[in-house]
XYZ file of C-alpha atoms in Angstrom:
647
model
C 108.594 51.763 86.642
C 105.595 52.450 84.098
C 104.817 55.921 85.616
C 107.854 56.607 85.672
C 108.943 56.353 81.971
C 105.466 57.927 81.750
C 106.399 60.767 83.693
C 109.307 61.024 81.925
C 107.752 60.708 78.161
C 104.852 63.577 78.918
C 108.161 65.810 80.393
C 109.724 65.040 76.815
C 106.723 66.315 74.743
C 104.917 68.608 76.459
C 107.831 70.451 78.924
C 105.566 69.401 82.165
C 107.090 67.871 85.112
C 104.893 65.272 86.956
C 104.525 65.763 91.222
C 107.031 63.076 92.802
C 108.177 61.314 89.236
C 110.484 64.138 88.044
C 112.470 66.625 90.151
C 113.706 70.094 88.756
C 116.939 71.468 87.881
C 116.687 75.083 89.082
C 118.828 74.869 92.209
C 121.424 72.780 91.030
C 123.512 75.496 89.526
C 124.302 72.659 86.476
C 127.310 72.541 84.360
C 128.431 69.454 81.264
C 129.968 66.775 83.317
C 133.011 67.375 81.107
C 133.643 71.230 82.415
C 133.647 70.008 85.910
C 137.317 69.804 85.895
C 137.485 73.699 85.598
C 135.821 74.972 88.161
C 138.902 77.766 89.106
C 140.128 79.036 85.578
C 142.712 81.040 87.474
C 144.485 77.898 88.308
C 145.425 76.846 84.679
C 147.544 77.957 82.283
C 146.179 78.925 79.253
C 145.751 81.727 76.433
C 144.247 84.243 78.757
C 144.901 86.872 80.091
C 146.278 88.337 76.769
C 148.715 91.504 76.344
C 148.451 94.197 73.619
C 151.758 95.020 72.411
C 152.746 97.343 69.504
C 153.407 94.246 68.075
C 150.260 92.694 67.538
C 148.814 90.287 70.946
C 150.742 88.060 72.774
C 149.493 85.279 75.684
C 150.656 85.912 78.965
C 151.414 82.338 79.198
C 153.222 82.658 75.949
C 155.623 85.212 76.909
C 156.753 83.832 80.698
C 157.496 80.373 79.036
C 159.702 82.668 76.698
C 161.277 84.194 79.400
C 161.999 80.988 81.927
C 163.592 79.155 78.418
C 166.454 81.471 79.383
C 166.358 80.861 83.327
C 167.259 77.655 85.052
C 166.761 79.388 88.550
C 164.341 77.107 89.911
C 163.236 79.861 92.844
C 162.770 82.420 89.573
C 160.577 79.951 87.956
C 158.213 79.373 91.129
C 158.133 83.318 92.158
C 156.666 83.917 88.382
C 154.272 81.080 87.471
C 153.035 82.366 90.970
C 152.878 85.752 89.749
C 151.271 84.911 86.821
C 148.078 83.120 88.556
C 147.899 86.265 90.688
C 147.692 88.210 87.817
C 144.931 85.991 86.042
C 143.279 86.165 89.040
C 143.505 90.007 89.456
C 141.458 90.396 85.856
C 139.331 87.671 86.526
C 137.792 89.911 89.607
C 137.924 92.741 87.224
C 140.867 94.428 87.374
C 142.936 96.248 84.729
C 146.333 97.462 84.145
C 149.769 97.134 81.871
C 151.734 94.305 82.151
C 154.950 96.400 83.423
C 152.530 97.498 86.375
C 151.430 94.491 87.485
C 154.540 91.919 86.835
C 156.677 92.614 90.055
C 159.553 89.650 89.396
C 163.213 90.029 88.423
C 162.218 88.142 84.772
C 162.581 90.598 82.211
C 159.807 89.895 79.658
C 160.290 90.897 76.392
C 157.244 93.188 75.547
C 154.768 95.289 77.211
C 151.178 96.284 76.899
C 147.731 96.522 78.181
C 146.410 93.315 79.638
C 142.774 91.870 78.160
C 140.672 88.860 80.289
C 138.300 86.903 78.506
C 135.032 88.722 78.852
C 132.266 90.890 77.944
C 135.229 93.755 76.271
C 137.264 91.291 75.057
C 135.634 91.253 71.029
C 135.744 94.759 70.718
C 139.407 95.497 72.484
C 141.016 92.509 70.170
C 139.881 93.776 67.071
C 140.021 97.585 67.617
C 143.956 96.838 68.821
C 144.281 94.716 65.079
C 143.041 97.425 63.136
C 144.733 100.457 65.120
C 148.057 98.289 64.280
C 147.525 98.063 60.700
C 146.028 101.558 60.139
C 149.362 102.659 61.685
C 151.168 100.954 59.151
C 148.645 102.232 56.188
C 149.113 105.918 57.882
C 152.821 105.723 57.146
C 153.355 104.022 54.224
C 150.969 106.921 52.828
C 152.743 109.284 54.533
C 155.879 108.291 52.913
C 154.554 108.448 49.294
C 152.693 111.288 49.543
C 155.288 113.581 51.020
C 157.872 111.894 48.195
C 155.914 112.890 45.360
C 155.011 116.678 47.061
C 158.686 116.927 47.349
C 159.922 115.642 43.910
C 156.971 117.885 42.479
C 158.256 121.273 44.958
C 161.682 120.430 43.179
C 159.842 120.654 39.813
C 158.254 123.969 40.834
C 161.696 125.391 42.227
C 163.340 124.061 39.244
C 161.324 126.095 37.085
C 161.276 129.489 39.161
C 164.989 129.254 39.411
C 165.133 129.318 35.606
C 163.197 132.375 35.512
C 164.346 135.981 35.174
C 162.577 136.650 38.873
C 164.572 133.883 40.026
C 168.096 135.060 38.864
C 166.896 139.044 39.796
C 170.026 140.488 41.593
C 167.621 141.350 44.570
C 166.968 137.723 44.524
C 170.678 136.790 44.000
C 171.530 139.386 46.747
C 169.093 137.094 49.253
C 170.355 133.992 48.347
C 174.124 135.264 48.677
C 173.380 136.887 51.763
C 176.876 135.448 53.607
C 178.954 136.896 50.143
C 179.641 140.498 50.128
C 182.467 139.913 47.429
C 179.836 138.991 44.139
C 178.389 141.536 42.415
C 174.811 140.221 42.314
C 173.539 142.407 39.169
C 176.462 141.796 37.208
C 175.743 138.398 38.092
C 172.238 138.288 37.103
C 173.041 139.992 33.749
C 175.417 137.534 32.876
C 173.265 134.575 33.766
C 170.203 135.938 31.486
C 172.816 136.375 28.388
C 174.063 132.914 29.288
C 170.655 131.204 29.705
C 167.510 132.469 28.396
C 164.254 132.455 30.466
C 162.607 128.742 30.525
C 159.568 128.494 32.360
C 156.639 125.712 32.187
C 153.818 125.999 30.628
C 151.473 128.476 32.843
C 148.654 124.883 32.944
C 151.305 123.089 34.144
C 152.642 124.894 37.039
C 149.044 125.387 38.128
C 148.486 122.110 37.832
C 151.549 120.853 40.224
C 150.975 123.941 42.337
C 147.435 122.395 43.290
C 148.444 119.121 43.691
C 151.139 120.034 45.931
C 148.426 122.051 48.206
C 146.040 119.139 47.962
C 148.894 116.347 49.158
C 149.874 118.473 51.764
C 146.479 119.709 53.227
C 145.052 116.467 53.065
C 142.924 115.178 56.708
C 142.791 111.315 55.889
C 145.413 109.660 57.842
C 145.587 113.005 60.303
C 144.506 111.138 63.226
C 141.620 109.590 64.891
C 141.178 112.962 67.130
C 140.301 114.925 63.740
C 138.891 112.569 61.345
C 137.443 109.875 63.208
C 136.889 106.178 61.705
C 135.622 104.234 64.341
C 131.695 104.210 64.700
C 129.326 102.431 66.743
C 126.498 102.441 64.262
C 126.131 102.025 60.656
C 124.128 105.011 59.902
C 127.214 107.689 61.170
C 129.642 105.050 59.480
C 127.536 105.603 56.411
C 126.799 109.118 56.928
C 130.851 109.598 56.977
C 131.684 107.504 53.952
C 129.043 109.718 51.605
C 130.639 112.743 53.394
C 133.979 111.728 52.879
C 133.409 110.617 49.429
C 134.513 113.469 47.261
C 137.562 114.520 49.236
C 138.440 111.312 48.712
C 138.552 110.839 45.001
C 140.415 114.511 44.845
C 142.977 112.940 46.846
C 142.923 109.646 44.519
C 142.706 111.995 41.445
C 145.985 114.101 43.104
C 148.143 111.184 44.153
C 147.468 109.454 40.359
C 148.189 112.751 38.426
C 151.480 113.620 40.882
C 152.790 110.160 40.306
C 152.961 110.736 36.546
C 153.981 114.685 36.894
C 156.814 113.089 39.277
C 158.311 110.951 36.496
C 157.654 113.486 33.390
C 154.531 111.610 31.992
C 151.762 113.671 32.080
C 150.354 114.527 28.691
C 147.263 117.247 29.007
C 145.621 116.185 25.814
C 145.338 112.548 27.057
C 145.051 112.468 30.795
C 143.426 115.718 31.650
C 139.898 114.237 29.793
C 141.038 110.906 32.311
C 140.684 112.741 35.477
C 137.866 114.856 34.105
C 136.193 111.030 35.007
C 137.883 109.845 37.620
C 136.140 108.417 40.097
C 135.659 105.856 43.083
C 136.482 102.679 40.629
C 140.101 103.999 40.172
C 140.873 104.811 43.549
C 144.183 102.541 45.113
C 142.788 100.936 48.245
C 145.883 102.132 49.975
C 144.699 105.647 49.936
C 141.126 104.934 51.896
C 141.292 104.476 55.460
C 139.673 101.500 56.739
C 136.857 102.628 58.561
C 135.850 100.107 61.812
C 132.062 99.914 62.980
C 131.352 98.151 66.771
C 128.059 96.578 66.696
C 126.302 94.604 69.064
C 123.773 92.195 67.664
C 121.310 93.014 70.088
C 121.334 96.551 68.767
C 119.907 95.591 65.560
C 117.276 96.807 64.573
C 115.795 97.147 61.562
C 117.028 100.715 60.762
C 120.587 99.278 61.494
C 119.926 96.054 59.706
C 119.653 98.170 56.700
C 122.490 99.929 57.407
C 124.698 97.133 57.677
C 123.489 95.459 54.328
C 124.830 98.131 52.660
C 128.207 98.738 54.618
C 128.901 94.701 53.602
C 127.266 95.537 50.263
C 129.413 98.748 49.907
C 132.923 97.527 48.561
C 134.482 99.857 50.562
C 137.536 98.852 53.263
C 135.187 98.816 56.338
C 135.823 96.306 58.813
C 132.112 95.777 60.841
C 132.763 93.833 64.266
C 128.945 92.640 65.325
C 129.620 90.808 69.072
C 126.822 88.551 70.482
C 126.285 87.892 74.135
C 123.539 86.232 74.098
C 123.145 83.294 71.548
C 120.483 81.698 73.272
C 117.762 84.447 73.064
C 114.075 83.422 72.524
C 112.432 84.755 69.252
C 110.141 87.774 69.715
C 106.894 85.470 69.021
C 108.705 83.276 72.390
C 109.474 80.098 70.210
C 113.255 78.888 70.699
C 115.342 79.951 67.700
C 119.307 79.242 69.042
C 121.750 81.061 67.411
C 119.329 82.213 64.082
C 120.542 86.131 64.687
C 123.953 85.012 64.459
C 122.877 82.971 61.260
C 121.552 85.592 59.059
C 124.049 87.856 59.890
C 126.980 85.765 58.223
C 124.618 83.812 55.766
C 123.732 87.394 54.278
C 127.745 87.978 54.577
C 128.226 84.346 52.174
C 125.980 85.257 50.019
C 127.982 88.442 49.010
C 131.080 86.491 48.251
C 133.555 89.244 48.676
C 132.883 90.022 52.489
C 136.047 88.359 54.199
C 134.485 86.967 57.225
C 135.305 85.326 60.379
C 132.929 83.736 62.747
C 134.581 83.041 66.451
C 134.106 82.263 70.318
C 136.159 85.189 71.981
C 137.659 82.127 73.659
C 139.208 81.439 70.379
C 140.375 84.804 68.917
C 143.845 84.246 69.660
C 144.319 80.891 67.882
C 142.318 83.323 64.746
C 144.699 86.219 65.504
C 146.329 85.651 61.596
C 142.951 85.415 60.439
C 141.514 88.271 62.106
C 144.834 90.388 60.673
C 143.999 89.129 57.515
C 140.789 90.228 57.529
C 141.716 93.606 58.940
C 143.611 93.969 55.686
C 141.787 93.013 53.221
C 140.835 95.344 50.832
C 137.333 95.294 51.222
C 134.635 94.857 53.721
C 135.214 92.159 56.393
C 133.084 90.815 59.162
C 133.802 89.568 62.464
C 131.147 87.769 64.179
C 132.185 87.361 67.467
C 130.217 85.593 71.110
C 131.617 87.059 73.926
C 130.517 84.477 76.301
C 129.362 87.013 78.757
C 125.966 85.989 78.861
C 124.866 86.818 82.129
C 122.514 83.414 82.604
C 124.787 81.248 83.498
C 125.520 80.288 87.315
C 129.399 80.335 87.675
C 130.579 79.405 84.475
C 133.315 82.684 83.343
C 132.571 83.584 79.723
C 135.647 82.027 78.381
C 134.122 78.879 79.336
C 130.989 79.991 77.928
C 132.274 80.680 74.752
C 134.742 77.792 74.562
C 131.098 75.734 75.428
C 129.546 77.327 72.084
C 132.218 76.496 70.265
C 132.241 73.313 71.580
C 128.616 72.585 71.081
C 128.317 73.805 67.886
C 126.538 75.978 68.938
C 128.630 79.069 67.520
C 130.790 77.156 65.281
C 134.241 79.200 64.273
C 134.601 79.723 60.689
C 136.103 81.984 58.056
C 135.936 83.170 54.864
C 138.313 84.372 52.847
C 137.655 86.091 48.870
C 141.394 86.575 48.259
C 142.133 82.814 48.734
C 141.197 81.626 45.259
C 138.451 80.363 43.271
C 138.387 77.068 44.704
C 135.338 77.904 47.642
C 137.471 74.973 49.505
C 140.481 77.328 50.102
C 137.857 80.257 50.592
C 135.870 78.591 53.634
C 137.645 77.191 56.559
C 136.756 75.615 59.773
C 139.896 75.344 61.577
C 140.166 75.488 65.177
C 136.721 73.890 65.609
C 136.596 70.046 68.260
C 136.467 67.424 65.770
C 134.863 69.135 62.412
C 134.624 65.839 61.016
C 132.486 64.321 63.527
C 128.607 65.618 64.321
C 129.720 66.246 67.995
C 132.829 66.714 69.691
C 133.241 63.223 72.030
C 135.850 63.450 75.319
C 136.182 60.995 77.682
C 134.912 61.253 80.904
C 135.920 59.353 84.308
C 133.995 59.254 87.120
C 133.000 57.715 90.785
C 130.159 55.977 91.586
C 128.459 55.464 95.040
C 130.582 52.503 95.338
C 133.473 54.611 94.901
C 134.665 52.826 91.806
C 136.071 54.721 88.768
C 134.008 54.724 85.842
C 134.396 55.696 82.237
C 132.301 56.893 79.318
C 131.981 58.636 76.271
C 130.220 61.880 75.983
C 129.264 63.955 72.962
C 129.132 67.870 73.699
C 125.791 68.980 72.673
C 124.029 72.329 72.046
C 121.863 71.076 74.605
C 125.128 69.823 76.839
C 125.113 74.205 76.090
C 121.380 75.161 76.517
C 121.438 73.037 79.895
C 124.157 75.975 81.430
C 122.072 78.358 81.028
C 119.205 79.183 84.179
C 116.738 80.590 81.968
C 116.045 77.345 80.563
C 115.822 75.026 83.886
C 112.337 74.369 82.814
C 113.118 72.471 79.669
C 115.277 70.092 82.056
C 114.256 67.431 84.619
C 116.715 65.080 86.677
C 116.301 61.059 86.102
C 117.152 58.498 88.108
C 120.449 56.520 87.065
C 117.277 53.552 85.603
C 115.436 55.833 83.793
C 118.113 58.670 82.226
C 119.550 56.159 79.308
C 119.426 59.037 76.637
C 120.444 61.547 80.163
C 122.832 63.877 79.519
C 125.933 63.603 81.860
C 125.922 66.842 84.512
C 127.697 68.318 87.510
C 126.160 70.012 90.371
C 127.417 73.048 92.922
C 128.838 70.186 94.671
C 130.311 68.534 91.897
C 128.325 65.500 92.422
C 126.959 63.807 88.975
C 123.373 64.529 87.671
C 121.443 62.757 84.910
C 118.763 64.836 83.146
C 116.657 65.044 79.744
C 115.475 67.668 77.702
C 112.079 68.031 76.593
C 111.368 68.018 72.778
C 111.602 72.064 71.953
C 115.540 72.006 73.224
C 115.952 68.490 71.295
C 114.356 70.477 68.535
C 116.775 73.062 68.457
C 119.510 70.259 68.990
C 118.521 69.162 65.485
C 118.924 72.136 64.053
C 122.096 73.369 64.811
C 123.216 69.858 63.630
C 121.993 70.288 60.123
C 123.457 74.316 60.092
C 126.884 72.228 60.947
C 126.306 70.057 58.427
C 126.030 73.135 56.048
C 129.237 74.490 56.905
C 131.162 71.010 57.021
C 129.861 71.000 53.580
C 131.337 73.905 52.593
C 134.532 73.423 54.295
C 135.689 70.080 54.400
C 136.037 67.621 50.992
C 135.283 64.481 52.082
C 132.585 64.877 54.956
C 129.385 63.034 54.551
C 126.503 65.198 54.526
C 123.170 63.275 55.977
C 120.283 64.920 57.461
C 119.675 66.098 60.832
C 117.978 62.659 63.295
C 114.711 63.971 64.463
C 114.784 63.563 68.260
C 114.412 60.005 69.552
C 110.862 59.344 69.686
C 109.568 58.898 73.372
C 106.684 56.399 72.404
C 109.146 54.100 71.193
C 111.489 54.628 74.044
C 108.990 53.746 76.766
C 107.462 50.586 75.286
C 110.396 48.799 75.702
C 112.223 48.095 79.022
C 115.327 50.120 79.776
C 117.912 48.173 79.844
C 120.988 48.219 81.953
C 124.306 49.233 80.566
C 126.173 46.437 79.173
C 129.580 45.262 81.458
C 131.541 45.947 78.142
C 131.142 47.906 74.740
C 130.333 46.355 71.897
C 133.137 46.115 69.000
C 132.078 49.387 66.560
C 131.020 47.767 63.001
C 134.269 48.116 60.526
C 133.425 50.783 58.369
C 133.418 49.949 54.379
C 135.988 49.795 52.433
C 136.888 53.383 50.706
C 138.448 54.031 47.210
C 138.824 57.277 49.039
C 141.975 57.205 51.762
C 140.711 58.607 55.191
C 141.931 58.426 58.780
C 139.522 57.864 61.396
C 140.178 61.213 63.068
C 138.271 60.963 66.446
C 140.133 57.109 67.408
C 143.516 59.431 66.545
C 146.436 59.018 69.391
C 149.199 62.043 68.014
C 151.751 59.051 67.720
C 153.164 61.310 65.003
C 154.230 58.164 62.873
C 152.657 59.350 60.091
C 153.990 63.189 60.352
C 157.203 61.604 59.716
C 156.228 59.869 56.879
C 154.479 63.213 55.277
C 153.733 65.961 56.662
C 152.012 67.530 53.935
C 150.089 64.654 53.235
C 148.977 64.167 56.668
C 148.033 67.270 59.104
C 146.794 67.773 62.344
C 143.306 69.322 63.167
C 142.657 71.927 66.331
C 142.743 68.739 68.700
C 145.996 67.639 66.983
C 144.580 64.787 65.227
C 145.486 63.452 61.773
C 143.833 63.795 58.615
C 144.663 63.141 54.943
C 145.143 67.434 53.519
C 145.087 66.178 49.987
C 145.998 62.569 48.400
C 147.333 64.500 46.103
C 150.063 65.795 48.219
C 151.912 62.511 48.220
C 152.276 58.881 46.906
C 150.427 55.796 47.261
C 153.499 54.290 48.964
C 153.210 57.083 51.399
C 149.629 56.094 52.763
C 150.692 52.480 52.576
C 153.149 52.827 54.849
C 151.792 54.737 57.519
C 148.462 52.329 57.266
C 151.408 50.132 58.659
C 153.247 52.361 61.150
C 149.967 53.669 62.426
C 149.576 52.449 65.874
C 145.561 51.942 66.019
C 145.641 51.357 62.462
C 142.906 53.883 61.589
C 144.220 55.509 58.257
C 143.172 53.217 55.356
C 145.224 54.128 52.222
C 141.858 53.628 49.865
C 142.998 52.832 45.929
C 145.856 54.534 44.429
C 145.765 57.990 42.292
C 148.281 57.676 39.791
C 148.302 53.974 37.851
C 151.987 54.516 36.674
C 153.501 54.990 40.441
C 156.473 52.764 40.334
C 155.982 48.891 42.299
C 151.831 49.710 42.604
C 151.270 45.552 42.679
C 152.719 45.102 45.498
C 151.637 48.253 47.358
C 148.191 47.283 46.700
C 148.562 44.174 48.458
C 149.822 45.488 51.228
C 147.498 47.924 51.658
C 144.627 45.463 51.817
C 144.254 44.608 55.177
C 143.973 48.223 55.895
C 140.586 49.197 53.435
């Protein structure tokens, strides 16, 4: 037993597996006991594939639900949920194609586009099909004003010309009375000069609308993506394009300000001409700059385009930079382990700007983000989408949805967003919806399982970034396999075969384990009110752990301490069963998180009677009402005391 936990304590510090005490990992083609139900994605029903519409993007999923709500043919139903799994299947192997192509069943669905799989083009496809949408919509709202104002201002100009004696000539009387042969078109034009004289504008001023005419008319900006192109896959032609750009820009700024007040009569030369003599990039309506979109992939960064991309996020301007990671678990260039510390810079540089709109995402979660995303695609500044893809290539079986769900999952590439427009409060700003949990360190699942005796076990296990490191081959080495006597810090796994490993990490993945904690401690602390912040556990130490005897699992769990009373009220999240009790008490009050379990928005959002009761509706009697806000709310005694047995 001693060289064993001996074996197993040098494996923990130094990475070395002992002959005969500790057996490797490398064949086992390893995945977290808790994906081992999803071994066929194509099997389930979930977000993916998704469809591009004109609309915006819809779930596959999504839509034939939509479509069977108005079928009860019970054959119809069958023939499409079958066509459906064919279909996932079909871009799961790599294949493309529209969704009128490929859906062959007599179930008219109510939209139609190109269809998108979770993979290594999924970042880049989602968020050039967002921005195409909404630069459509900036193209022809533009289009609109601009051709409004160069027609009210042609009117002005015609106006004027027909008031002059060219304009009421007989030969240009003659022309315009072409289908009359009966009007004597220089009697005519005598009469109309003796009835009104000449009135023409002043020369400056029908120079001045002439040119601005030309310039709203000739202008390339919202031509098309064949003739002025605005998507770039590096920062230094995205650059190069914006300084480029830059003066034809302000003219058309300048143009569209000075026809607006031409338009309604208010242009006074002695005031605004010295105005546009200084116009510039400050004044310019966001609405007339195309967003510009720059692709990125992280691993293409290198320092030339590092620079670059501090001052696209720097710039102010509306450019929308999408930086996609596929690998997050990449070693440092000095071969130290550094998880996820590209992907940290990146939006901690983005932060520290505080007007970069930014959302940070597995691509297994971009359509939950879709609003978000939109958002960001129209805000009026720079915005930043930090995407993982999931398509790692290391990882034996595991599809990169799963992948990138697992990073999520882990913690490992937390979701997050960021939004300038949201308010001064930097709790409405930052947000970490959609993330497992985000009150708890790790996301905890249950997990059943059969031993040797074929009797059905349960546990709890935390998904950890090295539950995430473990997937991946290229770090086998930093994993041995335990015996069921030894592994009592083992992390729960699955084999090829599906049959249930225990391993441990050595220090340097524990290491990075403690890490990534305190980074999500950061960003709870930025995003959620009433988290408690503590630092990062230093991995368990194994000196400790092998001078005293394992011991063997106890036969039942003990009863978790009762947690202190709280002038705070707060629901215990994680123990949360969706009995919706307190929903219908408040449903501002209470919300549900990404896992839909409750937590208390804002205590400010409703009464102390309101947490009271659903203390006492509650059906594991996890939300504890704390002491009341407001000292004047009507019958408080008696509220108090019955909120008592719940603090």
């Amino acid at each position: 037993m001693h060289s064993e936990l001996n074996a197993e304590l040098a494996f923990r510090l130094t990475g070395m597996r002992s002959a005969g005490e500790l057996e490797g990992v490398e064949e086992l083609s390893l995945r977290p006991a808790l994906l081992a139900g999803y071994r066929d994605l194509t099997s389930l029903r979930y977000d993916f594939p998704l469809v591009f519409t004109p609309e915006g993007t819809k779930s596959l999923s999504a839509l034939v639900d939509e479509a069977l709500a108005k079928s009860s043919d019970g054959e119809l139903r069958y023939k499409a949920l079958a066509r459906e799994r064919e279909i996932r299947k079909l871009l799961a192997g790599g294949g493309k194609g529209r969704l009128s192509e490929l859906w062959k069943v007599n179930l008219p669905l109510t939209v139609d586009g190109e269809l998108a799989d979770c993979d290594a083009s999924l970042p880049r496809r989602f968020i050039e099909h967002t921005w195409a949408g909404v630069q459509a919509k900036k193209a022809s709202r533009f289009r609109e004003r601009a051709d409004k104002l160069a027609l009210s201002l042609s009117g002005i100009l015609a106006a004027d010309y027909v008031y002059s004696d060219e304009g009421r000539s007989a030969e240009k009387l003659a022309s315009a009375l072409a289908a009359r042969d009966d009007i004597d078109t220089k009697a005519l034009s005598r009469l109309l000069s003796r009835a009104v004289p000449e009135r023409r504008l002043p020369e400056s001023r029908r120079r001045r609308i002439s040119a601005l005419v030309k310039t709203l008319r000739e202008q390339r900006f919202f031509a098309g993506a064949k003739s002025y192109p605005y998507i770039f896959a590096n920062c230094t032609d995205a650059l190069h394009a914006l300084n480029e750009r830059r003066p034809k820009l302000i003219e058309l700024g300048k143009a569209m300000a000075a026809a607006e007040l031409e338009a309604a009569g208010d242009y006074d030369e002695a005031r605004h001409d010295p105005l546009f003599e200084v116009f510039g990039e400050m004044t310019l309506d966001p609405e007339l700059c195309p967003d510009y979109l720059v692709c990125l992939n992280a691993a293409d960064l290198h320092a030339k385009e590092n620079a670059g991309l501090q001052l696209l996020l720097a710039s102010g301007m509306p450019v929308k930079v999408l930086v996609q990671h596929d690998d997050i678990l990449e070693r440092t260039p000095i071969q130290g382990l550094a998880f996820g510390t590209r992907a940290r810079l990146l939006t901690g540089m983005a932060l520290g700007l505080n007007n970069v709109y930014l959302v940070q995402s597995a691509a297994s979660n971009l359509y939950p983000l879709a609003e978000k995303v939109l958002k960001g695609i129209q805000y009026r500044g720079v915005a930043l989408f930090s995407i993982f893809s999931g398509a790692t290539g290391h990882t034996d079986g595991l599809p990169p949805y799963l992948v990138a769900a697992a990073a999520m999952e882990s913690r490992a590439f937390p979701a997050f967003s960021y939004d300038p427009s949201a308010g001064d409060d930097y709790a409405k700003r930052f947000s970490l919806d959609n993330n497992p949990q985000p009150e708890a360190d790790w996301a905890e699942h249950e997990f059943s399982y059969e031993d040797a005796e074929h009797q059905r076990l349960s546990d709890k296990l935390k998904f950890t970034l090295t539950d995430f490191a473990a997937c991946d081959r290229r770090y086998a080495s930093f994993f041995a396999r335990v015996s069921k006597t030894n592994g009592e810090q083992a992390l729960f796994m699955v084999d090829a075969k599906n049959q249930l490993q225990r391993i441990i990490a050595s220090d340097a993945v524990l290491r990075e384990e403690s890490r990534c904690l305190e980074n999500w401690h950061h960003l709870q602390s930025l995003g959620l009110r009433k988290v408690v912040v503590q630092a990062a556990p230093a991995p368990a130490a194994p000196v400790a752990e092998a001078a005293k005897p394992v011991a063997a699992a106890p036969a039942v769990a003990e009863e978790p301490k009762k947690a202190a009373a709280s002038d705070e009220p707060y629901i215990e999240t994680p123990r949360c069963t969706t009995c919706e009790e307190c929903m219908k008490i408040n449903n501002k009050l209470f919300l549900y998180d990404a896992n839909k379990q409750a937590y208390i928005a804002d205590p400010k959002l409703g009464s102390y009677k309101d947490l009271v009761e659903a203390a006492e509706s509650c059906q594991v009697s996890i939300i504890h009402p704390g002491k009341p806000l407001n000292p004047d709310e009507p019958g408080l005694a008696e509220l108090v005391q019955r909120a008592e047995p719940f603090l």
